[in-house]
Amino acid sequence: MDGHNVTFLVFDGVKLLDVSGPAEVFTEANQHGAAYRVRHVSPGGTPVTTSVGPLLPVDGDGTGTGRIDTLVVAGGDRLVGEPIEPELRESVARLASRAGRVASVCTGAFVLAAAGLLDGRRATTHWRHAETLARAYPAIDVQPDAIYVADEGVYTSAGVSAGIDLALALVEADHGPGVARSVARALVVYMQRPGGQSQFSAPLRTPVPRQPALRAAIEAVEADPGADHTVASLAAIAMVSPRHLGRLFAAELGVSPARFIELARLEASKSFLDSGYNVTETAQLSGFGSPETFRRTFTRRFGVAPSRYRRHFTATAQ
């Protein structure tokens, strides 16, 4: 069969796992009947310094006219806090014009966005930077909870190891689920990871409230999420009426007091599950009371049942 050319665009500061993870998937697929040819290019055609220090050799600057079946743009921490330099933006635009499909890993989405390749499309990136991407590029429909997104030949993936999920999806598209499953088994990774990014991200990232009354209520919940909190009890702590407390939560946090309590309990429940507590124990400790209520709320929020989350993410016993 004809080979499939996979080209990784790399640069100084590139996160090594963004490159090596997907590359291993494509290389392993060759042991199961695929014929991927992996190469690396950089804007200047010179080796690049990776996030962990060592230089990564490259095969050139990609200015040739050869076919690119899949272009993969890796990520790097600096892509979020600094402007995308013209050389990198122009390189991805030039390479993408020759590619059958284009993909990014983690913050590599910012490079695609800077080149205009995500305008009018759905896309994702690392959960920590999804809001930044959406603000900087309003023409993109950012999907903050997706592990990866495919939109008419343009693929974007979430943080770091999600590049492996994306590469497996591309292998499945090229060679079917049997080959992709064999690759996943060989690499000891999920064929399809359960849930979305929210199982790894913190669901509650609360800014410091401006109002002392609101701050008192929030601190009471965060100090003991499993306590018997109600809107009335929090209002008493804050020394305001329940109605006024609701207005404070809506104005500063955009959620109701009840929703805030639920989110705090969900975050606490993940910590309990991570520490080895079972579902019934976690339901009690985190304030849900009923295991069934806890299961329903957890599954709705994270897209995976707490028992399944516990199997996959519980810390190894010491």
PDB file of C-alpha atoms in Angstrom:
ATOM      1  CA  MET A   1       0.000   0.000   0.000  1.00  0.00           C
ATOM      2  CA  ASP A   2       1.103   3.630  -0.428  1.00  0.00           C
ATOM      3  CA  GLY A   3       2.769   5.192   2.567  1.00  0.00           C
ATOM      4  CA  HIS A   4       1.076   7.873   4.644  1.00  0.00           C
ATOM      5  CA  ASN A   5       3.283  10.883   5.337  1.00  0.00           C
ATOM      6  CA  VAL A   6       2.907  12.352   8.847  1.00  0.00           C
ATOM      7  CA  THR A   7       4.749  15.633   9.378  1.00  0.00           C
ATOM      8  CA  PHE A   8       5.207  17.158  12.835  1.00  0.00           C
ATOM      9  CA  LEU A   9       5.857  20.896  12.995  1.00  0.00           C
ATOM     10  CA  VAL A  10       8.095  21.583  16.010  1.00  0.00           C
ATOM     11  CA  PHE A  11       9.781  24.660  17.468  1.00  0.00           C
ATOM     12  CA  ASP A  12      11.930  25.724  20.420  1.00  0.00           C
ATOM     13  CA  GLY A  13      10.110  24.930  23.659  1.00  0.00           C
ATOM     14  CA  VAL A  14       7.904  22.258  22.100  1.00  0.00           C
ATOM     15  CA  LYS A  15       6.441  19.868  24.662  1.00  0.00           C
ATOM     16  CA  LEU A  16       8.167  16.576  23.981  1.00  0.00           C
ATOM     17  CA  LEU A  17       5.205  14.340  24.829  1.00  0.00           C
ATOM     18  CA  ASP A  18       3.075  16.272  22.307  1.00  0.00           C
ATOM     19  CA  VAL A  19       5.427  14.906  19.666  1.00  0.00           C
ATOM     20  CA  SER A  20       6.568  11.544  21.007  1.00  0.00           C
ATOM     21  CA  GLY A  21       3.127  10.332  22.144  1.00  0.00           C
ATOM     22  CA  PRO A  22       1.342  10.611  18.776  1.00  0.00           C
ATOM     23  CA  ALA A  23       4.520   9.567  16.920  1.00  0.00           C
ATOM     24  CA  GLU A  24       4.618   6.325  18.929  1.00  0.00           C
ATOM     25  CA  VAL A  25       1.006   5.632  17.972  1.00  0.00           C
ATOM     26  CA  PHE A  26       1.757   6.013  14.257  1.00  0.00           C
ATOM     27  CA  THR A  27       4.975   3.983  14.522  1.00  0.00           C
ATOM     28  CA  GLU A  28       3.285   1.207  16.489  1.00  0.00           C
ATOM     29  CA  ALA A  29       0.509   1.110  13.884  1.00  0.00           C
ATOM     30  CA  ASN A  30       3.135   0.082  11.346  1.00  0.00           C
ATOM     31  CA  GLN A  31       3.493  -3.168  13.319  1.00  0.00           C
ATOM     32  CA  HIS A  32      -0.175  -3.857  12.582  1.00  0.00           C
ATOM     33  CA  GLY A  33      -0.384  -3.244   8.850  1.00  0.00           C
ATOM     34  CA  ALA A  34      -0.141   0.544   8.523  1.00  0.00           C
ATOM     35  CA  ALA A  35       2.578   2.367   6.588  1.00  0.00           C
ATOM     36  CA  TYR A  36       3.080   5.726   8.275  1.00  0.00           C
ATOM     37  CA  ARG A  37       6.241   7.702   7.548  1.00  0.00           C
ATOM     38  CA  VAL A  38       6.933  10.155  10.364  1.00  0.00           C
ATOM     39  CA  ARG A  39       9.117  13.218   9.902  1.00  0.00           C
ATOM     40  CA  HIS A  40       9.756  16.427  11.819  1.00  0.00           C
ATOM     41  CA  VAL A  41      10.227  19.922  10.473  1.00  0.00           C
ATOM     42  CA  SER A  42      10.884  23.274  12.119  1.00  0.00           C
ATOM     43  CA  PRO A  43      10.380  26.823  10.794  1.00  0.00           C
ATOM     44  CA  GLY A  44      14.103  27.306  10.302  1.00  0.00           C
ATOM     45  CA  GLY A  45      15.002  23.728   9.412  1.00  0.00           C
ATOM     46  CA  THR A  46      17.273  23.431  12.457  1.00  0.00           C
ATOM     47  CA  PRO A  47      17.039  21.191  15.537  1.00  0.00           C
ATOM     48  CA  VAL A  48      14.818  22.534  18.317  1.00  0.00           C
ATOM     49  CA  THR A  49      15.149  22.540  22.090  1.00  0.00           C
ATOM     50  CA  THR A  50      12.334  20.561  23.693  1.00  0.00           C
ATOM     51  CA  SER A  51      10.495  21.307  26.931  1.00  0.00           C
ATOM     52  CA  VAL A  52      12.663  18.809  28.809  1.00  0.00           C
ATOM     53  CA  GLY A  53      15.951  20.105  27.431  1.00  0.00           C
ATOM     54  CA  PRO A  54      17.401  17.768  24.769  1.00  0.00           C
ATOM     55  CA  LEU A  55      17.531  18.828  21.133  1.00  0.00           C
ATOM     56  CA  LEU A  56      15.093  17.239  18.709  1.00  0.00           C
ATOM     57  CA  PRO A  57      16.591  16.705  15.226  1.00  0.00           C
ATOM     58  CA  VAL A  58      14.435  17.657  12.248  1.00  0.00           C
ATOM     59  CA  ASP A  59      14.232  16.658   8.609  1.00  0.00           C
ATOM     60  CA  GLY A  60      14.193  20.197   7.242  1.00  0.00           C
ATOM     61  CA  ASP A  61      11.907  23.209   7.127  1.00  0.00           C
ATOM     62  CA  GLY A  62       9.121  21.654   5.093  1.00  0.00           C
ATOM     63  CA  THR A  63       9.495  23.996   2.125  1.00  0.00           C
ATOM     64  CA  GLY A  64       9.510  21.159  -0.406  1.00  0.00           C
ATOM     65  CA  THR A  65       6.612  20.184  -2.601  1.00  0.00           C
ATOM     66  CA  GLY A  66       6.135  16.622  -1.367  1.00  0.00           C
ATOM     67  CA  ARG A  67       2.763  15.362  -0.201  1.00  0.00           C
ATOM     68  CA  ILE A  68       1.779  15.711   3.448  1.00  0.00           C
ATOM     69  CA  ASP A  69      -1.079  13.420   4.390  1.00  0.00           C
ATOM     70  CA  THR A  70      -1.281  14.493   8.036  1.00  0.00           C
ATOM     71  CA  LEU A  71       0.224  17.635   9.524  1.00  0.00           C
ATOM     72  CA  VAL A  72       0.540  17.642  13.331  1.00  0.00           C
ATOM     73  CA  VAL A  73       1.315  20.885  15.157  1.00  0.00           C
ATOM     74  CA  ALA A  74       2.630  20.180  18.635  1.00  0.00           C
ATOM     75  CA  GLY A  75       2.132  22.467  21.625  1.00  0.00           C
ATOM     76  CA  GLY A  76       4.330  24.379  24.020  1.00  0.00           C
ATOM     77  CA  ASP A  77       3.784  26.485  27.119  1.00  0.00           C
ATOM     78  CA  ARG A  78       5.014  29.702  25.499  1.00  0.00           C
ATOM     79  CA  LEU A  79       2.327  29.612  22.811  1.00  0.00           C
ATOM     80  CA  VAL A  80      -0.264  30.891  25.284  1.00  0.00           C
ATOM     81  CA  GLY A  81       1.597  33.749  26.930  1.00  0.00           C
ATOM     82  CA  GLU A  82       3.482  35.128  23.949  1.00  0.00           C
ATOM     83  CA  PRO A  83       2.468  36.183  20.420  1.00  0.00           C
ATOM     84  CA  ILE A  84       2.905  33.475  17.786  1.00  0.00           C
ATOM     85  CA  GLU A  85       5.990  34.518  15.840  1.00  0.00           C
ATOM     86  CA  PRO A  86       5.486  35.137  12.102  1.00  0.00           C
ATOM     87  CA  GLU A  87       7.875  32.328  11.117  1.00  0.00           C
ATOM     88  CA  LEU A  88       5.845  29.711  12.988  1.00  0.00           C
ATOM     89  CA  ARG A  89       2.512  31.087  11.798  1.00  0.00           C
ATOM     90  CA  GLU A  90       3.684  31.186   8.188  1.00  0.00           C
ATOM     91  CA  SER A  91       5.173  27.695   8.409  1.00  0.00           C
ATOM     92  CA  VAL A  92       1.920  26.134   9.565  1.00  0.00           C
ATOM     93  CA  ALA A  93      -0.059  27.997   6.908  1.00  0.00           C
ATOM     94  CA  ARG A  94       2.329  26.843   4.183  1.00  0.00           C
ATOM     95  CA  LEU A  95       2.411  23.238   5.356  1.00  0.00           C
ATOM     96  CA  ALA A  96      -1.350  23.094   5.895  1.00  0.00           C
ATOM     97  CA  SER A  97      -1.925  24.154   2.280  1.00  0.00           C
ATOM     98  CA  ARG A  98      -0.232  20.883   1.217  1.00  0.00           C
ATOM     99  CA  ALA A  99      -1.778  18.644   3.854  1.00  0.00           C
ATOM    100  CA  GLY A 100      -4.685  16.250   3.500  1.00  0.00           C
ATOM    101  CA  ARG A 101      -5.635  16.897   7.113  1.00  0.00           C
ATOM    102  CA  VAL A 102      -4.297  19.084   9.904  1.00  0.00           C
ATOM    103  CA  ALA A 103      -4.106  18.322  13.624  1.00  0.00           C
ATOM    104  CA  SER A 104      -2.885  20.061  16.753  1.00  0.00           C
ATOM    105  CA  VAL A 105      -1.945  18.757  20.162  1.00  0.00           C
ATOM    106  CA  CYS A 106      -2.693  20.778  23.300  1.00  0.00           C
ATOM    107  CA  THR A 107      -1.655  24.437  22.854  1.00  0.00           C
ATOM    108  CA  GLY A 108      -0.724  23.779  19.231  1.00  0.00           C
ATOM    109  CA  ALA A 109      -4.302  24.954  18.644  1.00  0.00           C
ATOM    110  CA  PHE A 110      -3.044  28.509  19.238  1.00  0.00           C
ATOM    111  CA  VAL A 111      -0.751  28.162  16.220  1.00  0.00           C
ATOM    112  CA  LEU A 112      -3.600  26.905  14.041  1.00  0.00           C
ATOM    113  CA  ALA A 113      -5.747  29.747  15.331  1.00  0.00           C
ATOM    114  CA  ALA A 114      -3.095  32.373  14.589  1.00  0.00           C
ATOM    115  CA  ALA A 115      -2.899  31.075  11.025  1.00  0.00           C
ATOM    116  CA  GLY A 116      -6.680  31.361  10.642  1.00  0.00           C
ATOM    117  CA  LEU A 117      -7.132  27.610  10.255  1.00  0.00           C
ATOM    118  CA  LEU A 118      -9.726  27.331  13.023  1.00  0.00           C
ATOM    119  CA  ASP A 119     -11.981  30.239  12.065  1.00  0.00           C
ATOM    120  CA  GLY A 120     -15.588  29.085  11.938  1.00  0.00           C
ATOM    121  CA  ARG A 121     -14.685  25.644  13.292  1.00  0.00           C
ATOM    122  CA  ARG A 122     -15.132  23.746  16.519  1.00  0.00           C
ATOM    123  CA  ALA A 123     -11.854  23.182  18.353  1.00  0.00           C
ATOM    124  CA  THR A 124     -10.359  22.369  21.732  1.00  0.00           C
ATOM    125  CA  THR A 125      -7.129  22.780  23.663  1.00  0.00           C
ATOM    126  CA  HIS A 126      -5.890  22.145  27.200  1.00  0.00           C
ATOM    127  CA  TRP A 127      -8.731  22.891  29.651  1.00  0.00           C
ATOM    128  CA  ARG A 128      -6.593  25.480  31.432  1.00  0.00           C
ATOM    129  CA  HIS A 129      -6.259  27.543  28.246  1.00  0.00           C
ATOM    130  CA  ALA A 130      -9.658  26.991  26.588  1.00  0.00           C
ATOM    131  CA  GLU A 131     -11.074  30.269  27.858  1.00  0.00           C
ATOM    132  CA  THR A 132      -7.984  32.162  26.678  1.00  0.00           C
ATOM    133  CA  LEU A 133      -8.318  30.639  23.212  1.00  0.00           C
ATOM    134  CA  ALA A 134     -12.001  31.565  23.051  1.00  0.00           C
ATOM    135  CA  ARG A 135     -11.329  35.167  24.086  1.00  0.00           C
ATOM    136  CA  ALA A 136      -8.393  35.648  21.738  1.00  0.00           C
ATOM    137  CA  TYR A 137     -10.133  34.071  18.732  1.00  0.00           C
ATOM    138  CA  PRO A 138     -13.906  34.646  18.941  1.00  0.00           C
ATOM    139  CA  ALA A 139     -14.425  33.116  15.484  1.00  0.00           C
ATOM    140  CA  ILE A 140     -13.604  29.692  16.966  1.00  0.00           C
ATOM    141  CA  ASP A 141     -16.258  27.552  18.656  1.00  0.00           C
ATOM    142  CA  VAL A 142     -14.105  26.326  21.551  1.00  0.00           C
ATOM    143  CA  GLN A 143     -15.178  23.029  23.139  1.00  0.00           C
ATOM    144  CA  PRO A 144     -13.522  23.158  26.570  1.00  0.00           C
ATOM    145  CA  ASP A 145     -14.467  19.654  27.754  1.00  0.00           C
ATOM    146  CA  ALA A 146     -13.569  17.644  24.637  1.00  0.00           C
ATOM    147  CA  ILE A 147     -10.603  15.266  24.564  1.00  0.00           C
ATOM    148  CA  TYR A 148     -10.362  15.931  20.824  1.00  0.00           C
ATOM    149  CA  VAL A 149     -12.499  17.572  18.151  1.00  0.00           C
ATOM    150  CA  ALA A 150     -12.731  16.806  14.428  1.00  0.00           C
ATOM    151  CA  ASP A 151     -14.169  19.441  12.112  1.00  0.00           C
ATOM    152  CA  GLU A 152     -13.937  18.881   8.355  1.00  0.00           C
ATOM    153  CA  GLY A 153     -10.365  17.667   8.194  1.00  0.00           C
ATOM    154  CA  VAL A 154      -9.038  19.828  11.032  1.00  0.00           C
ATOM    155  CA  TYR A 155      -8.417  18.051  14.328  1.00  0.00           C
ATOM    156  CA  THR A 156      -7.554  19.564  17.694  1.00  0.00           C
ATOM    157  CA  SER A 157      -6.860  17.791  20.967  1.00  0.00           C
ATOM    158  CA  ALA A 158      -6.732  18.610  24.643  1.00  0.00           C
ATOM    159  CA  GLY A 159      -3.722  18.663  26.918  1.00  0.00           C
ATOM    160  CA  VAL A 160      -0.552  16.684  26.296  1.00  0.00           C
ATOM    161  CA  SER A 161      -1.510  12.981  26.528  1.00  0.00           C
ATOM    162  CA  ALA A 162      -4.735  13.689  24.609  1.00  0.00           C
ATOM    163  CA  GLY A 163      -2.498  13.749  21.535  1.00  0.00           C
ATOM    164  CA  ILE A 164      -2.341   9.968  21.915  1.00  0.00           C
ATOM    165  CA  ASP A 165      -6.148   9.801  21.899  1.00  0.00           C
ATOM    166  CA  LEU A 166      -6.206  11.918  18.754  1.00  0.00           C
ATOM    167  CA  ALA A 167      -3.566   9.826  17.002  1.00  0.00           C
ATOM    168  CA  LEU A 168      -5.520   6.654  17.799  1.00  0.00           C
ATOM    169  CA  ALA A 169      -8.633   8.258  16.300  1.00  0.00           C
ATOM    170  CA  LEU A 170      -6.677   9.088  13.132  1.00  0.00           C
ATOM    171  CA  VAL A 171      -5.361   5.520  12.921  1.00  0.00           C
ATOM    172  CA  GLU A 172      -8.913   4.254  13.338  1.00  0.00           C
ATOM    173  CA  ALA A 173     -10.099   6.552  10.545  1.00  0.00           C
ATOM    174  CA  ASP A 174      -7.329   5.256   8.268  1.00  0.00           C
ATOM    175  CA  HIS A 175      -7.301   1.553   9.134  1.00  0.00           C
ATOM    176  CA  GLY A 176     -10.397   0.754  11.180  1.00  0.00           C
ATOM    177  CA  PRO A 177     -11.042   0.028  14.854  1.00  0.00           C
ATOM    178  CA  GLY A 178      -9.215  -3.310  14.830  1.00  0.00           C
ATOM    179  CA  VAL A 179      -5.821  -1.775  14.103  1.00  0.00           C
ATOM    180  CA  ALA A 180      -6.434   1.128  16.471  1.00  0.00           C
ATOM    181  CA  ARG A 181      -7.423  -1.286  19.228  1.00  0.00           C
ATOM    182  CA  SER A 182      -4.274  -3.337  18.675  1.00  0.00           C
ATOM    183  CA  VAL A 183      -2.155  -0.197  18.926  1.00  0.00           C
ATOM    184  CA  ALA A 184      -3.929   0.879  22.127  1.00  0.00           C
ATOM    185  CA  ARG A 185      -3.354  -2.538  23.680  1.00  0.00           C
ATOM    186  CA  ALA A 186       0.317  -2.524  22.694  1.00  0.00           C
ATOM    187  CA  LEU A 187       0.847   0.924  24.230  1.00  0.00           C
ATOM    188  CA  VAL A 188      -1.370   0.123  27.249  1.00  0.00           C
ATOM    189  CA  VAL A 189      -3.620   3.149  26.739  1.00  0.00           C
ATOM    190  CA  TYR A 190      -7.340   3.692  26.295  1.00  0.00           C
ATOM    191  CA  MET A 191      -8.850   3.004  22.901  1.00  0.00           C
ATOM    192  CA  GLN A 192     -11.401   5.665  23.837  1.00  0.00           C
ATOM    193  CA  ARG A 193     -10.947   7.512  27.095  1.00  0.00           C
ATOM    194  CA  PRO A 194     -14.111   7.793  29.232  1.00  0.00           C
ATOM    195  CA  GLY A 195     -15.495  11.260  29.916  1.00  0.00           C
ATOM    196  CA  GLY A 196     -14.042  14.629  29.005  1.00  0.00           C
ATOM    197  CA  GLN A 197     -11.392  17.015  30.273  1.00  0.00           C
ATOM    198  CA  SER A 198     -13.543  17.859  33.274  1.00  0.00           C
ATOM    199  CA  GLN A 199     -12.453  14.617  34.952  1.00  0.00           C
ATOM    200  CA  PHE A 200      -8.940  16.084  35.137  1.00  0.00           C
ATOM    201  CA  SER A 201      -9.647  19.825  35.477  1.00  0.00           C
ATOM    202  CA  ALA A 202     -10.889  21.522  38.606  1.00  0.00           C
ATOM    203  CA  PRO A 203     -14.614  22.242  38.187  1.00  0.00           C
ATOM    204  CA  LEU A 204     -14.447  25.072  40.723  1.00  0.00           C
ATOM    205  CA  ARG A 205     -11.880  27.841  40.192  1.00  0.00           C
ATOM    206  CA  THR A 206     -13.253  30.605  42.389  1.00  0.00           C
ATOM    207  CA  PRO A 207     -11.890  34.161  42.195  1.00  0.00           C
ATOM    208  CA  VAL A 208     -11.401  36.008  45.477  1.00  0.00           C
ATOM    209  CA  PRO A 209     -14.773  37.684  46.166  1.00  0.00           C
ATOM    210  CA  ARG A 210     -14.899  41.452  46.535  1.00  0.00           C
ATOM    211  CA  GLN A 211     -17.723  41.364  49.076  1.00  0.00           C
ATOM    212  CA  PRO A 212     -16.767  40.252  52.627  1.00  0.00           C
ATOM    213  CA  ALA A 213     -20.174  38.599  53.077  1.00  0.00           C
ATOM    214  CA  LEU A 214     -19.687  36.440  49.995  1.00  0.00           C
ATOM    215  CA  ARG A 215     -16.126  35.643  51.022  1.00  0.00           C
ATOM    216  CA  ALA A 216     -17.346  34.374  54.399  1.00  0.00           C
ATOM    217  CA  ALA A 217     -19.901  32.081  52.771  1.00  0.00           C
ATOM    218  CA  ILE A 218     -17.403  30.689  50.270  1.00  0.00           C
ATOM    219  CA  GLU A 219     -14.770  30.053  52.918  1.00  0.00           C
ATOM    220  CA  ALA A 220     -17.308  28.130  55.006  1.00  0.00           C
ATOM    221  CA  VAL A 221     -18.113  25.812  52.088  1.00  0.00           C
ATOM    222  CA  GLU A 222     -14.505  25.329  51.005  1.00  0.00           C
ATOM    223  CA  ALA A 223     -13.412  24.585  54.578  1.00  0.00           C
ATOM    224  CA  ASP A 224     -15.914  21.720  54.886  1.00  0.00           C
ATOM    225  CA  PRO A 225     -17.825  20.877  51.681  1.00  0.00           C
ATOM    226  CA  GLY A 226     -19.438  17.862  53.340  1.00  0.00           C
ATOM    227  CA  ALA A 227     -21.165  19.879  56.060  1.00  0.00           C
ATOM    228  CA  ASP A 228     -24.919  20.417  56.006  1.00  0.00           C
ATOM    229  CA  HIS A 229     -24.769  23.666  54.055  1.00  0.00           C
ATOM    230  CA  THR A 230     -27.959  25.387  52.942  1.00  0.00           C
ATOM    231  CA  VAL A 231     -28.625  28.813  51.502  1.00  0.00           C
ATOM    232  CA  ALA A 232     -30.088  29.828  54.864  1.00  0.00           C
ATOM    233  CA  SER A 233     -27.086  28.590  56.858  1.00  0.00           C
ATOM    234  CA  LEU A 234     -24.637  30.360  54.562  1.00  0.00           C
ATOM    235  CA  ALA A 235     -26.688  33.544  54.726  1.00  0.00           C
ATOM    236  CA  ALA A 236     -26.473  33.377  58.516  1.00  0.00           C
ATOM    237  CA  ILE A 237     -22.692  33.012  58.341  1.00  0.00           C
ATOM    238  CA  ALA A 238     -22.484  35.930  55.911  1.00  0.00           C
ATOM    239  CA  MET A 239     -24.943  37.949  58.044  1.00  0.00           C
ATOM    240  CA  VAL A 240     -27.159  38.794  55.080  1.00  0.00           C
ATOM    241  CA  SER A 241     -30.556  37.589  53.899  1.00  0.00           C
ATOM    242  CA  PRO A 242     -30.754  34.445  51.708  1.00  0.00           C
ATOM    243  CA  ARG A 243     -32.059  36.573  48.846  1.00  0.00           C
ATOM    244  CA  HIS A 244     -29.165  39.029  49.107  1.00  0.00           C
ATOM    245  CA  LEU A 245     -26.671  36.162  49.285  1.00  0.00           C
ATOM    246  CA  GLY A 246     -28.132  34.778  46.061  1.00  0.00           C
ATOM    247  CA  ARG A 247     -27.645  38.147  44.402  1.00  0.00           C
ATOM    248  CA  LEU A 248     -23.996  38.259  45.540  1.00  0.00           C
ATOM    249  CA  PHE A 249     -23.291  34.776  44.156  1.00  0.00           C
ATOM    250  CA  ALA A 250     -24.949  35.633  40.835  1.00  0.00           C
ATOM    251  CA  ALA A 251     -23.142  38.973  40.495  1.00  0.00           C
ATOM    252  CA  GLU A 252     -19.616  37.788  41.306  1.00  0.00           C
ATOM    253  CA  LEU A 253     -19.566  34.078  40.471  1.00  0.00           C
ATOM    254  CA  GLY A 254     -22.417  33.603  38.025  1.00  0.00           C
ATOM    255  CA  VAL A 255     -23.857  30.665  39.966  1.00  0.00           C
ATOM    256  CA  SER A 256     -26.455  30.214  42.693  1.00  0.00           C
ATOM    257  CA  PRO A 257     -25.383  29.333  46.259  1.00  0.00           C
ATOM    258  CA  ALA A 258     -26.838  25.836  45.806  1.00  0.00           C
ATOM    259  CA  ARG A 259     -24.854  25.293  42.611  1.00  0.00           C
ATOM    260  CA  PHE A 260     -21.687  26.511  44.295  1.00  0.00           C
ATOM    261  CA  ILE A 261     -22.192  24.033  47.138  1.00  0.00           C
ATOM    262  CA  GLU A 262     -22.715  21.227  44.625  1.00  0.00           C
ATOM    263  CA  LEU A 263     -19.548  22.101  42.703  1.00  0.00           C
ATOM    264  CA  ALA A 264     -17.507  22.262  45.896  1.00  0.00           C
ATOM    265  CA  ARG A 265     -18.829  18.853  46.932  1.00  0.00           C
ATOM    266  CA  LEU A 266     -18.013  17.403  43.509  1.00  0.00           C
ATOM    267  CA  GLU A 267     -14.440  18.637  43.776  1.00  0.00           C
ATOM    268  CA  ALA A 268     -14.154  17.170  47.280  1.00  0.00           C
ATOM    269  CA  SER A 269     -15.620  13.879  46.054  1.00  0.00           C
ATOM    270  CA  LYS A 270     -12.876  13.493  43.464  1.00  0.00           C
ATOM    271  CA  SER A 271     -10.272  13.870  46.208  1.00  0.00           C
ATOM    272  CA  PHE A 272     -11.986  11.194  48.299  1.00  0.00           C
ATOM    273  CA  LEU A 273     -12.225   8.801  45.337  1.00  0.00           C
ATOM    274  CA  ASP A 274      -8.590   9.499  44.447  1.00  0.00           C
ATOM    275  CA  SER A 275      -7.641   8.573  48.012  1.00  0.00           C
ATOM    276  CA  GLY A 276      -9.359   5.184  47.801  1.00  0.00           C
ATOM    277  CA  TYR A 277     -12.761   5.751  49.452  1.00  0.00           C
ATOM    278  CA  ASN A 278     -15.625   3.814  47.879  1.00  0.00           C
ATOM    279  CA  VAL A 279     -18.705   5.442  46.369  1.00  0.00           C
ATOM    280  CA  THR A 280     -20.893   5.112  49.473  1.00  0.00           C
ATOM    281  CA  GLU A 281     -18.190   6.532  51.750  1.00  0.00           C
ATOM    282  CA  THR A 282     -17.492   9.361  49.327  1.00  0.00           C
ATOM    283  CA  ALA A 283     -21.167  10.264  49.072  1.00  0.00           C
ATOM    284  CA  GLN A 284     -21.320  10.684  52.854  1.00  0.00           C
ATOM    285  CA  LEU A 285     -17.988  12.471  53.277  1.00  0.00           C
ATOM    286  CA  SER A 286     -18.605  14.959  50.472  1.00  0.00           C
ATOM    287  CA  GLY A 287     -22.107  15.882  51.640  1.00  0.00           C
ATOM    288  CA  PHE A 288     -24.285  14.155  49.035  1.00  0.00           C
ATOM    289  CA  GLY A 289     -25.741  11.742  51.565  1.00  0.00           C
ATOM    290  CA  SER A 290     -27.376   9.302  49.175  1.00  0.00           C
ATOM    291  CA  PRO A 291     -25.013   7.251  46.977  1.00  0.00           C
ATOM    292  CA  GLU A 292     -27.608   7.397  44.199  1.00  0.00           C
ATOM    293  CA  THR A 293     -27.760  11.202  44.317  1.00  0.00           C
ATOM    294  CA  PHE A 294     -23.967  11.284  44.277  1.00  0.00           C
ATOM    295  CA  ARG A 295     -23.740   8.883  41.299  1.00  0.00           C
ATOM    296  CA  ARG A 296     -26.274  10.857  39.296  1.00  0.00           C
ATOM    297  CA  THR A 297     -24.682  14.252  40.023  1.00  0.00           C
ATOM    298  CA  PHE A 298     -21.112  13.062  39.441  1.00  0.00           C
ATOM    299  CA  THR A 299     -21.967  11.335  36.150  1.00  0.00           C
ATOM    300  CA  ARG A 300     -23.864  14.366  34.870  1.00  0.00           C
ATOM    301  CA  ARG A 301     -20.953  16.692  35.639  1.00  0.00           C
ATOM    302  CA  PHE A 302     -17.982  14.575  34.560  1.00  0.00           C
ATOM    303  CA  GLY A 303     -19.434  12.221  31.962  1.00  0.00           C
ATOM    304  CA  VAL A 304     -18.229   9.114  33.810  1.00  0.00           C
ATOM    305  CA  ALA A 305     -19.678   7.194  36.758  1.00  0.00           C
ATOM    306  CA  PRO A 306     -17.834   7.610  40.088  1.00  0.00           C
ATOM    307  CA  SER A 307     -17.145   3.879  40.298  1.00  0.00           C
ATOM    308  CA  ARG A 308     -15.491   3.964  36.883  1.00  0.00           C
ATOM    309  CA  TYR A 309     -13.572   7.111  37.759  1.00  0.00           C
ATOM    310  CA  ARG A 310     -12.342   5.397  40.918  1.00  0.00           C
ATOM    311  CA  ARG A 311     -11.119   2.339  38.986  1.00  0.00           C
ATOM    312  CA  HIS A 312      -9.137   4.469  36.566  1.00  0.00           C
ATOM    313  CA  PHE A 313      -7.857   7.299  38.749  1.00  0.00           C
ATOM    314  CA  THR A 314      -7.546   6.018  42.333  1.00  0.00           C
ATOM    315  CA  ALA A 315      -4.061   6.426  43.770  1.00  0.00           C
ATOM    316  CA  THR A 316      -2.033   3.226  44.035  1.00  0.00           C
ATOM    317  CA  ALA A 317      -1.898   1.947  47.605  1.00  0.00           C
ATOM    318  CA  GLN A 318       1.432   2.583  49.304  1.00  0.00           C
TER     319      GLN A 318
END
